[in-house]
Structure formats: C-alpha cells, structure tokens
Coordinates of C-alpha atoms in Angstrom, one line a residue:
M17 CA 0.0 0.0 0.0
T18 CA 1.2 3.5 -0.7
K19 CA 0.0 7.1 -0.3
S20 CA -1.4 8.8 -3.4
Y21 CA -2.2 12.4 -4.0
I22 CA -5.9 12.1 -5.1
Y23 CA -7.6 15.5 -4.4
P24 CA -5.8 18.8 -5.2
I25 CA -6.3 21.9 -3.2
A26 CA -9.0 23.1 -5.6
N27 CA -11.2 20.1 -4.7
R28 CA -10.6 20.6 -1.0
L29 CA -11.3 24.3 -0.9
T30 CA -14.5 23.8 -3.0
H31 CA -15.6 21.1 -0.6
G32 CA -14.9 23.3 2.4
A33 CA -16.8 26.2 0.8
M34 CA -19.9 24.0 0.3
I35 CA -19.7 22.5 3.8
L36 CA -19.5 26.0 5.4
S37 CA -21.9 28.0 3.2
L38 CA -24.8 25.5 2.9
P39 CA -25.8 25.1 6.6
L40 CA -25.1 28.8 7.4
C41 CA -27.2 29.8 4.4
Y42 CA -30.0 27.5 5.5
V43 CA -30.0 28.8 9.1
L44 CA -29.8 32.5 8.1
G45 CA -32.9 32.2 6.0
D46 CA -34.9 32.3 9.3
F47 CA -33.3 35.5 10.5
N48 CA -34.8 38.7 9.0
Q49 CA -32.0 40.9 10.3
L50 CA -29.3 38.7 8.6
F51 CA -31.4 37.7 5.6
Y52 CA -29.2 39.5 3.1
Y53 CA -26.3 37.2 4.1
H54 CA -28.6 34.2 3.4
G55 CA -28.3 35.4 -0.2
V56 CA -24.6 36.1 -0.1
L57 CA -23.9 32.6 1.3
G58 CA -26.2 31.1 -1.3
M59 CA -24.1 32.7 -4.0
V60 CA -20.9 31.4 -2.4
F61 CA -22.4 27.9 -2.5
F62 CA -23.4 28.4 -6.1
Y63 CA -19.9 29.4 -7.1
A64 CA -18.6 26.2 -5.5
V65 CA -21.2 24.1 -7.3
V66 CA -20.4 25.6 -10.7
F67 CA -16.7 25.1 -10.1
R68 CA -17.2 21.4 -9.2
I69 CA -19.3 20.8 -12.3
L70 CA -16.7 22.4 -14.5
W71 CA -13.9 20.5 -12.6
G72 CA -15.9 17.3 -13.1
M73 CA -15.6 17.8 -16.8
F74 CA -12.1 19.2 -17.2
G75 CA -10.4 18.6 -13.9
S76 CA -7.9 16.1 -12.5
K77 CA -8.4 12.4 -13.2
H78 CA -10.1 11.2 -10.0
S79 CA -12.4 14.3 -9.9
R80 CA -13.9 13.8 -13.4
F81 CA -17.4 12.4 -13.8
S82 CA -15.9 9.9 -16.2
D83 CA -14.0 8.4 -13.2
F84 CA -17.2 8.0 -11.2
H85 CA -18.6 4.5 -10.6
F86 CA -22.4 4.4 -11.0
K87 CA -22.7 0.7 -11.3
G88 CA -22.8 -1.8 -8.4
L89 CA -24.7 0.4 -6.0
K90 CA -26.8 -2.4 -4.7
E91 CA -23.9 -4.7 -4.0
Y92 CA -22.0 -1.8 -2.4
L93 CA -24.8 -1.0 0.0
L94 CA -25.5 -4.6 0.9
C95 CA -21.9 -4.8 2.2
V96 CA -22.3 -1.8 4.4
F97 CA -21.3 -3.7 7.5
G98 CA -19.1 -6.3 5.7
E99 CA -16.1 -6.3 3.5
K100 CA -16.5 -3.8 0.6
K101 CA -14.8 -3.4 -2.7
S102 CA -12.2 -0.6 -2.4
Y103 CA -12.3 2.4 -4.7
I104 CA -9.5 4.9 -5.3
A105 CA -11.8 7.9 -5.3
H106 CA -15.6 7.8 -5.6
N107 CA -17.6 4.6 -4.8
P108 CA -21.1 4.0 -6.3
A109 CA -22.9 5.7 -3.4
S110 CA -20.7 8.8 -3.3
S111 CA -20.8 9.1 -7.1
I112 CA -24.6 9.2 -7.2
A113 CA -24.7 11.4 -4.1
I114 CA -22.4 14.0 -5.7
V115 CA -24.3 14.2 -8.9
L116 CA -27.6 14.6 -7.0
M117 CA -26.1 17.3 -4.8
L118 CA -24.8 19.2 -7.8
V119 CA -28.1 19.0 -9.6
L120 CA -30.1 20.0 -6.5
G121 CA -27.5 22.7 -5.7
V122 CA -28.0 24.3 -9.1
L123 CA -31.8 24.1 -8.8
T124 CA -31.8 25.5 -5.3
C125 CA -29.6 28.4 -6.2
L126 CA -31.4 29.3 -9.4
S127 CA -34.8 29.1 -7.8
G128 CA -33.4 31.2 -4.9
L129 CA -32.2 33.9 -7.3
V130 CA -35.7 34.0 -9.0
L131 CA -37.3 34.1 -5.5
W132 CA -34.9 36.9 -4.4
G133 CA -36.1 39.0 -7.3
E134 CA -39.8 38.1 -6.8
K135 CA -39.8 38.5 -3.0
E136 CA -37.0 41.0 -2.3
G137 CA -37.0 43.0 -5.6
G138 CA -33.2 42.6 -5.8
G139 CA -30.6 41.0 -8.0
I140 CA -30.7 39.9 -11.7
F141 CA -34.4 39.0 -11.5
S142 CA -35.5 42.1 -9.6
S143 CA -38.1 42.9 -12.3
L144 CA -40.0 39.9 -11.2
Y145 CA -41.0 41.7 -8.0
F146 CA -44.1 42.8 -9.9
S147 CA -44.9 39.3 -11.4
Y148 CA -46.1 37.6 -8.3
H149 CA -48.9 35.4 -9.8
S150 CA -46.8 33.9 -12.5
L151 CA -44.1 32.9 -10.0
N152 CA -45.9 32.2 -6.7
S153 CA -44.9 28.5 -6.8
F154 CA -41.2 29.3 -6.7
A155 CA -41.2 29.6 -2.9
K156 CA -42.4 26.0 -2.6
L157 CA -40.0 24.8 -5.3
H158 CA -37.0 26.5 -3.6
E159 CA -37.9 25.0 -0.3
L160 CA -38.3 21.6 -1.9
F161 CA -35.0 21.7 -3.6
A162 CA -33.2 23.0 -0.5
N163 CA -34.7 20.4 1.8
S164 CA -34.0 17.6 -0.7
L165 CA -30.4 18.8 -1.0
L166 CA -30.0 18.7 2.8
I167 CA -31.3 15.2 2.9
V168 CA -28.8 14.0 0.3
V169 CA -26.0 15.8 2.1
G170 CA -27.0 14.1 5.4
V171 CA -27.0 10.7 3.8
H172 CA -23.7 11.4 2.2
I173 CA -22.2 12.5 5.5
C174 CA -23.5 9.3 7.2
G175 CA -22.0 7.2 4.4
A176 CA -18.6 8.9 4.9
L177 CA -18.7 8.3 8.7
I178 CA -19.6 4.6 8.2
D179 CA -16.8 4.3 5.7
R180 CA -14.4 5.8 8.2
I181 CA -15.5 4.3 11.5
I182 CA -16.6 0.8 10.4
H183 CA -14.4 0.2 7.3
K184 CA -11.4 2.2 8.5
N185 CA -11.2 3.9 5.1
D186 CA -9.2 7.1 4.8
S187 CA -11.4 8.8 2.2
L188 CA -12.5 11.4 4.8
Q189 CA -8.9 12.3 5.5
A190 CA -8.2 12.4 1.8
I191 CA -10.8 15.2 1.1
I192 CA -9.1 17.2 3.9
G193 CA -5.4 16.5 3.3
G194 CA -5.5 15.3 -0.3
Y195 CA -3.7 12.0 0.2
K196 CA -5.3 8.5 0.3
T197 CA -3.9 5.0 0.9
T198 CA -4.1 3.0 -2.4
P199 CA -2.8 -0.4 -3.6
T200 CA -0.7 1.3 -6.3
Q201 CA 0.6 4.8 -6.9
E202 CA -2.3 6.8 -8.3
S203 CA -1.1 10.4 -7.6
I204 CA -2.3 13.1 -9.9
T205 CA -0.5 16.1 -11.3
L206 CA -2.3 19.2 -12.5
T207 CA -1.5 20.5 -16.0
P208 CA -0.6 24.2 -16.4
T209 CA -4.0 24.9 -17.9
Q210 CA -5.8 23.3 -14.9
K211 CA -3.7 25.3 -12.5
L212 CA -4.4 28.5 -14.3
F213 CA -8.1 27.7 -14.4
C214 CA -8.2 27.0 -10.6
A215 CA -6.3 30.3 -9.9
F216 CA -8.5 32.4 -12.1
Y217 CA -11.8 30.8 -10.8
G218 CA -10.7 31.2 -7.2
V219 CA -9.9 34.9 -7.7
F220 CA -13.1 35.5 -9.7
A221 CA -15.3 33.8 -7.1
L222 CA -13.6 35.8 -4.2
F223 CA -14.2 39.0 -6.2
L224 CA -17.9 38.1 -6.8
T225 CA -18.4 37.3 -3.1
L226 CA -17.0 40.6 -2.0
Y227 CA -19.0 42.3 -4.8
T228 CA -22.2 40.9 -3.4
L229 CA -21.5 42.8 -0.2
Y230 CA -21.8 46.0 -2.1
P231 CA -25.5 47.2 -1.7
K232 CA -26.0 48.1 -5.4
N233 CA -24.4 44.9 -6.9
L234 CA -26.2 43.4 -9.9
L235 CA -26.4 39.9 -8.4
L236 CA -28.3 40.5 -5.2
G237 CA -28.4 44.3 -4.8
F238 CA -31.3 46.7 -5.3
T239 CA -30.6 48.7 -8.4
T240 CA -33.7 48.4 -10.6
P241 CA -35.9 51.5 -10.5
S242 CA -39.4 50.8 -9.3
P243 CA -42.1 50.6 -12.0
L244 CA -44.1 52.7 -9.6
I245 CA -41.8 55.7 -10.0
A246 CA -42.5 56.1 -13.7
H247 CA -41.6 59.4 -15.3
T248 CA -45.1 60.5 -16.3
S249 CA -47.0 63.7 -15.7
S250 CA -49.5 61.9 -13.4
Q251 CA -46.7 60.3 -11.4
A252 CA -45.0 63.7 -11.0
L253 CA -48.3 65.2 -9.9
Y254 CA -48.8 62.4 -7.4
Q255 CA -45.4 63.0 -6.0
K256 CA -46.0 66.7 -5.8
E257 CA -49.5 66.8 -4.3
C258 CA -49.4 63.7 -2.0
G259 CA -45.7 63.4 -1.4
S260 CA -45.5 67.0 0.1
C261 CA -47.3 65.8 3.3
H262 CA -46.2 62.1 3.5
I263 CA -44.5 59.6 1.3
A264 CA -46.2 58.9 -2.0
Y265 CA -47.5 55.5 -1.0
A266 CA -47.2 52.7 -3.6
P267 CA -50.6 52.5 -5.3
Y268 CA -50.8 48.7 -4.9
L269 CA -51.0 49.1 -1.1
L270 CA -54.8 49.7 -1.5
P271 CA -57.3 48.1 -3.9
K272 CA -59.0 50.2 -6.6
E273 CA -62.2 50.6 -4.6
A274 CA -60.4 52.1 -1.6
W275 CA -58.5 54.6 -3.7
G276 CA -61.7 55.7 -5.3
K277 CA -63.4 56.2 -2.0
M278 CA -60.5 58.1 -0.6
M279 CA -60.1 60.4 -3.5
S280 CA -63.8 61.2 -3.6
D281 CA -63.6 62.7 -0.1
L282 CA -60.3 64.5 0.2
E283 CA -61.9 67.2 2.4
N284 CA -61.9 64.6 5.2
H285 CA -58.6 63.0 4.6
F286 CA -57.7 61.3 8.0
G287 CA -58.7 64.4 9.9
D288 CA -57.2 66.9 7.4
D289 CA -58.5 68.8 4.4
A290 CA -56.4 67.6 1.4
S291 CA -58.7 68.8 -1.3
V292 CA -57.3 69.8 -4.6
E293 CA -58.6 71.2 -7.9
S294 CA -61.2 69.1 -9.6
D295 CA -59.0 68.3 -12.6
T296 CA -56.1 67.4 -10.4
Q297 CA -58.3 65.2 -8.2
K298 CA -59.6 63.3 -11.3
E299 CA -56.0 62.7 -12.7
L300 CA -54.7 61.5 -9.3
A301 CA -57.7 59.2 -8.8
Q302 CA -57.2 57.7 -12.3
F303 CA -53.5 57.2 -11.7
L304 CA -54.0 55.5 -8.4
E305 CA -56.8 53.2 -9.6
D306 CA -54.8 52.3 -12.7
N307 CA -51.7 51.4 -10.7
S308 CA -53.5 49.7 -7.8
Q309 CA -53.5 46.3 -9.5
R310 CA -49.7 45.6 -9.4
D311 CA -49.0 41.9 -9.4
T312 CA -47.2 41.6 -6.0
Y313 CA -47.5 39.5 -2.9
I314 CA -49.1 42.4 -1.0
A315 CA -51.7 43.1 -3.7
D316 CA -52.5 39.4 -3.9
R317 CA -53.1 39.1 -0.1
L318 CA -55.2 42.3 0.0
S319 CA -57.4 41.0 -2.8
K320 CA -58.5 38.2 -0.4
E321 CA -59.4 40.5 2.5
R322 CA -62.9 41.7 3.2
G323 CA -63.5 45.0 5.0
D324 CA -63.9 48.7 4.6
Y325 CA -60.4 50.2 5.0
L326 CA -58.7 53.3 3.5
A327 CA -55.2 52.6 4.7
F328 CA -52.8 49.7 4.5
S329 CA -52.1 50.0 8.2
Q330 CA -55.8 49.2 8.8
T331 CA -55.6 45.8 7.0
Q332 CA -55.3 42.3 8.5
L333 CA -52.2 41.8 6.4
F334 CA -50.5 44.7 8.1
A335 CA -51.4 43.4 11.5
K336 CA -50.1 39.9 10.6
I337 CA -46.8 41.2 9.2
H338 CA -46.2 43.5 12.2
K339 CA -47.6 41.3 14.9
K340 CA -44.2 41.0 16.7
I341 CA -43.7 44.7 17.0
P342 CA -44.9 46.3 20.3
Q343 CA -47.4 49.1 20.1
K344 CA -45.0 51.4 21.9
V345 CA -42.8 51.3 18.8
F346 CA -45.5 52.8 16.6
K347 CA -46.2 55.4 19.2
S348 CA -42.5 56.4 19.7
K349 CA -41.4 59.8 18.6
E350 CA -39.1 58.3 16.0
I351 CA -42.0 56.4 14.3
K352 CA -45.1 58.4 15.4
S353 CA -47.5 56.5 13.3
R354 CA -48.3 53.1 11.7
A355 CA -48.4 55.0 8.4
N356 CA -44.8 56.1 8.7
C357 CA -43.4 53.2 6.6
Q358 CA -40.2 54.8 5.5
S359 CA -39.0 55.1 9.1
C360 CA -38.0 51.4 9.0
H361 CA -38.5 50.3 5.3
K362 CA -35.6 51.9 3.4
D363 CA -37.3 51.5 0.0
A364 CA -40.9 52.2 1.0
E365 CA -41.3 55.2 -1.3
R366 CA -40.0 53.1 -4.3
G367 CA -42.7 50.5 -3.5
Y368 CA -40.4 47.8 -2.1
F369 CA -40.9 46.3 1.3
Q370 CA -38.3 43.5 1.3
K371 CA -37.2 42.3 4.7
S372 CA -33.5 42.6 3.7
R373 CA -34.0 46.3 3.5
I374 CA -35.5 46.9 6.9
D375 CA -33.6 49.1 9.4
F376 CA -33.5 46.5 12.1
S377 CA -31.0 48.5 14.2
K378 CA -33.6 51.3 14.7
L379 CA -36.3 48.7 15.2
N380 CA -34.4 46.8 17.9
A381 CA -33.4 50.0 19.7
L382 CA -37.1 51.1 19.9
K383 CA -38.1 47.6 21.1
S384 CA -35.7 47.7 24.0

C-alpha cells in the first residue's frame, strides 16, 4: 500500500466552501436581520457548485465524472457492515450522491435567485417583484430543492462516517489532506491549464463574493428603478401633491375601490382637508386606480381581504406582518404612526418592502 495524492487543493477548498456555506445559508434564511447574508452565502455555495461541475468535466483524473462509478450500488450498499470493494476515489454511493447534490444545488440556487427577485425586488431577477402570480410557486420549489439537498447531504455524511468508522477507510482524511492510501501509486499532477483555471476561478469567485456585499451589486443588490416611479406627468403630480405631506405610497397598497373612496372625499382625509382642484383630483384618482393592480405578494393578499379600509395600516395583512412589533414602537417619537413606513423600510417610497431592506438597528433599539 502507498500514499497517493488524489484530491488537489481546488477540490478541498471547494468542498470546504460547500460545507460551510450551505448550513449557514439555510439557518440565516430564518433571521430577518441577517437575511441578506442568506443570499450572499447562497451565492458562495453556487460558485462552488459551478466550479465542481466544470472540474468534473475538465479537472484532474479522480475528480472527473468519467472516473465516477455508478454501477454496483446495490452490491456496495449490501456490504455496508461487511467487507467492501475498495475504490480509489468515488464509490457508487458517493458518485450518485455527488451528482444529486450538484443538480439539486443548481436548482436550489437558481430558484433562490428568482425568488430573491420576486420577494425582495433585488438582483438579476428584480423585475419579477411585480410578477407575483406567475411565480408564486417558486417559494415551494425553492424549499423543496433546499430540503432535498440537505437530505442528500445528510445521507452522504452518514456514508462517509460509516466508511471511516466501520471500514477504517481514509477517504474522509483524503478530502481534507489530499492523500489517500491506495494499492498502487495513483497520484495526480495538474496541468498548467488546470492550475491557471483554478487560480482564475478562485480569484473570480472571491471577487464576486466581495462584490455581493456592495449594496448596489447586480447579483443581489437593489438597483432596478421601481415601475411605480415612472416618469409620467401623473406620477409627478402624485409625488408633488401627496408626497408633500407624507411619502407617495405605492398604489398597490390599496385596492382600486379604496383609492376611489379616498379620492372622492379629500376634504376629510384622515382628519385633514387635502382637497385639490377638480381636474387634479380626477387625474390623481385615475393614476392610483390604474396602478393599484400591481402583481405583488401584498396586492394578492389584499385582494382576499374583506372589509372597509382606507389605509394599508388598517388591514389584516399589516397586522399579521407586524404582529411581533410592540405598540410602543409605533407610538414612539421616532416612528409616530403606523403609516410612517419609510422610518423602517428603506425603499418604501419606491414601492419595495423587502425584509432585507428593513432598518433593524432602529427597530431593535425602539423595542428595548
């Protein structure tokens, strides 16, 4: 028996990036204050998956898909507690698991990017924020892919531990240190092209990771102008007349009927006289009614509510979304009112209410 260099540093770093980024990404998905880093870690995992796919096609001998063993899975599993056939790199179980993890990894990341645009209004699919009905199944798909990926990863880890503890195989050490005990010398040597590719991809992936931390990056950032802020005369009029007293609320925050009722009685506008010229009132009413049907998550939920309300803060949806926020926060001098959306939602005036753009530092300070 001899020691052979099976896994180069590129394999090991990629493997480490996957091991660290996937569980952290999964956990941070449940923390609103750190949700943006859920996206960042998801991208790190994606870069690692893409590299492993490319390396599986053009990489070193024992890392290529052509070196995987897909036959003999049944016989291999039946000998789980007995004597097994030895493989230099990937046995049938790990070969199938790796392919499944790569496929599920791609599906999880791509569905996550689409969902990031649809739910958060950010990244390369940010325009989908206003296409809710055509994409409302992506949340379930993303969750399905992510959970399936975790199950496969868990089975893969159990297999690696069984291989190490019961069969005393050193495959686990090999993916850490690169060397594995083999019957004959099976060491690999990277070609200059492979070394150059690894170096370039590593630097590029690091650059992209740091780039995603920049708020206005194209991958996850919030750069797309809101369709609600169109450069039209009616929009400008809305900004001037209504935005002079409060933010010009996104029209989709109220249904068409509510806007019509509000605009027909501006003399009694929440305790103030907000009346305007007749022509101005008609133009504003028409603009708000025409733009109240935006295809968003909020508009979809409001369409299912029943009740006579003239403000989003009076809806059941608002109460549900803000149920964990104490009443003292809304009454504080910093917030003053439930209608003061922009005090916590950084992009409220643009019509975006994504959780990754909430000022949690202010919110937490007011809660304490």
